[in-house]
Structures are given as C-alpha cells and as structure tokens.
PDB file of C-alpha atoms in Angstrom:
ATOM      1  CA  UNK A 749      21.205 -19.062 -21.338  1.00  0.00           C
ATOM      2  CA  UNK A 750      21.910 -19.864 -17.691  1.00  0.00           C
ATOM      3  CA  UNK A 751      20.358 -17.402 -15.246  1.00  0.00           C
ATOM      4  CA  UNK A 752      21.017 -17.252 -11.510  1.00  0.00           C
ATOM      5  CA  UNK A 753      18.011 -16.334  -9.366  1.00  0.00           C
ATOM      6  CA  UNK A 754      19.007 -14.687  -6.090  1.00  0.00           C
ATOM      7  CA  UNK A 755      16.286 -14.415  -3.454  1.00  0.00           C
ATOM      8  CA  UNK A 756      16.917 -11.330  -1.321  1.00  0.00           C
ATOM      9  CA  UNK A 757      13.360 -10.285  -0.547  1.00  0.00           C
ATOM     10  CA  UNK A 758      13.318 -10.812   3.199  1.00  0.00           C
ATOM     11  CA  UNK A 759      13.383  -8.130   5.863  1.00  0.00           C
ATOM     12  CA  UNK A 760      15.668  -9.958   8.300  1.00  0.00           C
ATOM     13  CA  UNK A 761      13.543  -9.105  11.334  1.00  0.00           C
ATOM     14  CA  UNK A 762      15.240 -11.714  13.539  1.00  0.00           C
ATOM     15  CA  UNK A 763      18.650 -10.092  13.004  1.00  0.00           C
ATOM     16  CA  UNK A 764      17.563  -6.954  14.867  1.00  0.00           C
ATOM     17  CA  UNK A 765      19.359  -4.512  12.557  1.00  0.00           C
ATOM     18  CA  UNK A 766      18.016  -1.413  10.849  1.00  0.00           C
ATOM     19  CA  UNK A 767      18.271  -3.078   7.449  1.00  0.00           C
ATOM     20  CA  UNK A 768      17.647  -6.536   5.965  1.00  0.00           C
ATOM     21  CA  UNK A 769      20.490  -8.973   6.618  1.00  0.00           C
ATOM     22  CA  UNK A 770      21.401  -9.178   2.930  1.00  0.00           C
ATOM     23  CA  UNK A 771      22.344  -5.479   3.013  1.00  0.00           C
ATOM     24  CA  UNK A 772      24.408  -5.597   6.217  1.00  0.00           C
ATOM     25  CA  UNK A 773      27.961  -4.580   5.380  1.00  0.00           C
ATOM     26  CA  UNK A 774      30.823  -6.961   6.066  1.00  0.00           C
ATOM     27  CA  UNK A 775      34.288  -5.547   5.473  1.00  0.00           C
ATOM     28  CA  UNK A 776      32.695  -2.492   3.844  1.00  0.00           C
ATOM     29  CA  UNK A 777      30.508  -4.376   1.365  1.00  0.00           C
ATOM     30  CA  UNK A 778      26.893  -5.593   1.611  1.00  0.00           C
ATOM     31  CA  UNK A 779      26.493  -9.362   2.007  1.00  0.00           C
ATOM     32  CA  UNK A 780      24.320  -9.411  -1.121  1.00  0.00           C
ATOM     33  CA  UNK A 781      27.153  -7.844  -3.139  1.00  0.00           C
ATOM     34  CA  UNK A 782      29.382 -10.810  -2.263  1.00  0.00           C
ATOM     35  CA  UNK A 783      26.669 -13.186  -3.484  1.00  0.00           C
ATOM     36  CA  UNK A 784      26.103 -11.328  -6.750  1.00  0.00           C
ATOM     37  CA  UNK A 785      29.865 -11.116  -7.278  1.00  0.00           C
ATOM     38  CA  UNK A 786      30.166 -14.922  -7.217  1.00  0.00           C
ATOM     39  CA  UNK A 787      27.669 -15.264 -10.055  1.00  0.00           C
ATOM     40  CA  UNK A 788      29.035 -12.201 -11.877  1.00  0.00           C
ATOM     41  CA  UNK A 789      32.457 -13.837 -12.030  1.00  0.00           C
ATOM     42  CA  UNK A 790      31.234 -17.352 -12.848  1.00  0.00           C
ATOM     43  CA  UNK A 791      31.893 -18.124 -16.528  1.00  0.00           C
ATOM     44  CA  UNK A 792      28.826 -20.379 -16.900  1.00  0.00           C
ATOM     45  CA  UNK A 793      26.338 -17.768 -15.619  1.00  0.00           C
ATOM     46  CA  UNK A 794      24.971 -15.532 -18.369  1.00  0.00           C
ATOM     47  CA  UNK A 795      22.484 -13.411 -16.420  1.00  0.00           C
ATOM     48  CA  UNK A 796      21.342 -12.700 -12.871  1.00  0.00           C
ATOM     49  CA  UNK A 797      17.921 -11.872 -11.488  1.00  0.00           C
ATOM     50  CA  UNK A 798      17.577 -10.540  -7.938  1.00  0.00           C
ATOM     51  CA  UNK A 799      14.296 -10.703  -6.030  1.00  0.00           C
ATOM     52  CA  UNK A 800      14.485  -7.776  -3.621  1.00  0.00           C
ATOM     53  CA  UNK A 801      12.350  -6.289  -0.861  1.00  0.00           C
ATOM     54  CA  UNK A 802      10.391  -3.420  -2.424  1.00  0.00           C
ATOM     55  CA  UNK A 803      11.744  -0.819   0.009  1.00  0.00           C
ATOM     56  CA  UNK A 804      15.343  -1.676  -0.898  1.00  0.00           C
ATOM     57  CA  UNK A 805      15.188  -1.753  -4.688  1.00  0.00           C
ATOM     58  CA  UNK A 806      16.731   1.728  -5.082  1.00  0.00           C
ATOM     59  CA  UNK A 807      19.575   0.678  -2.785  1.00  0.00           C
ATOM     60  CA  UNK A 808      20.035  -2.455  -4.913  1.00  0.00           C
ATOM     61  CA  UNK A 809      20.187  -0.420  -8.137  1.00  0.00           C
ATOM     62  CA  UNK A 810      22.876   1.793  -6.590  1.00  0.00           C
ATOM     63  CA  UNK A 811      24.819  -1.257  -5.430  1.00  0.00           C
ATOM     64  CA  UNK A 812      24.659  -2.791  -8.919  1.00  0.00           C
ATOM     65  CA  UNK A 813      26.087   0.390 -10.413  1.00  0.00           C
ATOM     66  CA  UNK A 814      28.729   0.821  -7.711  1.00  0.00           C
ATOM     67  CA  UNK A 815      30.134  -2.683  -8.218  1.00  0.00           C
ATOM     68  CA  UNK A 816      29.466  -2.796 -11.977  1.00  0.00           C
ATOM     69  CA  UNK A 817      27.382  -5.967 -11.850  1.00  0.00           C
ATOM     70  CA  UNK A 818      26.696  -6.166 -15.573  1.00  0.00           C
ATOM     71  CA  UNK A 819      25.018  -9.572 -15.458  1.00  0.00           C
ATOM     72  CA  UNK A 820      22.131  -8.352 -13.274  1.00  0.00           C
ATOM     73  CA  UNK A 821      19.415  -8.077 -15.913  1.00  0.00           C
ATOM     74  CA  UNK A 822      16.214  -8.312 -13.869  1.00  0.00           C
ATOM     75  CA  UNK A 823      15.055  -7.146 -10.461  1.00  0.00           C
ATOM     76  CA  UNK A 824      11.773  -8.474  -9.108  1.00  0.00           C
ATOM     77  CA  UNK A 825       9.817  -7.287  -6.078  1.00  0.00           C
ATOM     78  CA  UNK A 826       9.831  -9.650  -3.137  1.00  0.00           C
ATOM     79  CA  UNK A 827       6.568 -11.080  -1.848  1.00  0.00           C
ATOM     80  CA  UNK A 828       5.031 -11.401   1.589  1.00  0.00           C
ATOM     81  CA  UNK A 829       6.343 -14.957   1.861  1.00  0.00           C
ATOM     82  CA  UNK A 830       9.283 -16.905   0.526  1.00  0.00           C
ATOM     83  CA  UNK A 831       6.992 -18.703  -1.905  1.00  0.00           C
ATOM     84  CA  UNK A 832       5.584 -15.405  -3.230  1.00  0.00           C
ATOM     85  CA  UNK A 833       9.106 -14.084  -3.748  1.00  0.00           C
ATOM     86  CA  UNK A 834      10.038 -17.191  -5.730  1.00  0.00           C
ATOM     87  CA  UNK A 835       6.906 -16.798  -7.879  1.00  0.00           C
ATOM     88  CA  UNK A 836       7.620 -13.097  -8.483  1.00  0.00           C
ATOM     89  CA  UNK A 837      11.108 -14.072  -9.627  1.00  0.00           C
ATOM     90  CA  UNK A 838       9.828 -16.677 -12.066  1.00  0.00           C
ATOM     91  CA  UNK A 839       7.064 -14.412 -13.384  1.00  0.00           C
ATOM     92  CA  UNK A 840       9.509 -11.543 -13.987  1.00  0.00           C
ATOM     93  CA  UNK A 841      11.957 -13.879 -15.712  1.00  0.00           C
ATOM     94  CA  UNK A 842       9.305 -15.431 -17.955  1.00  0.00           C
ATOM     95  CA  UNK A 843       7.872 -12.024 -18.887  1.00  0.00           C
ATOM     96  CA  UNK A 844      11.199 -11.024 -20.388  1.00  0.00           C
TER      97      UNK A 844
END
C-alpha cells in the first residue's frame, strides 16, 4: 500500500491571515484541498494521512466530507515543530 503523508500542521504566522496558510481559500477552495485532490486522483496512491494543526482538525474533517476525499484514512495532530509533526504522522500511521 502506498500512503501519502501531507504535513499541514503549521499555523502560518508569517502569512498574517486569520487562518493557517494551508486553509486559505484560492478560487473558493482551501489550498490544502488542492493538495489532497492531487493524491486523491493519483492512481498509485492508496491512502492519505494528513497531519493537521489541532485547532483545525474539525475544519479538516468538514473539508474531507465536502470534497469526498475517500482516500484520507488518518488524521494526526501536528506538533510544536516540523519534526514533531513528522513524528506524529509516522506514529499515527504505524499504530494503524
């Protein structure tokens, strides 16, 4: 099984918006939705795991339902650093 791991756990503080940059809408759709869509439509990708900032997990669940991203199997909580987010992603994946 080939699984894509998408790291979207940052807060995007340098962008200066009221939401993390991965959730900023471009042409009416969050940037993260475009990323997930690429893997969703790729024939070699079997599953997707998204590492998401804890405060935005509910928003992510709603986005997954809205766009019918059926390959998103796991959602992991982001960490305080990039490295922690990567580890949370691997730990969540290995636990399942």
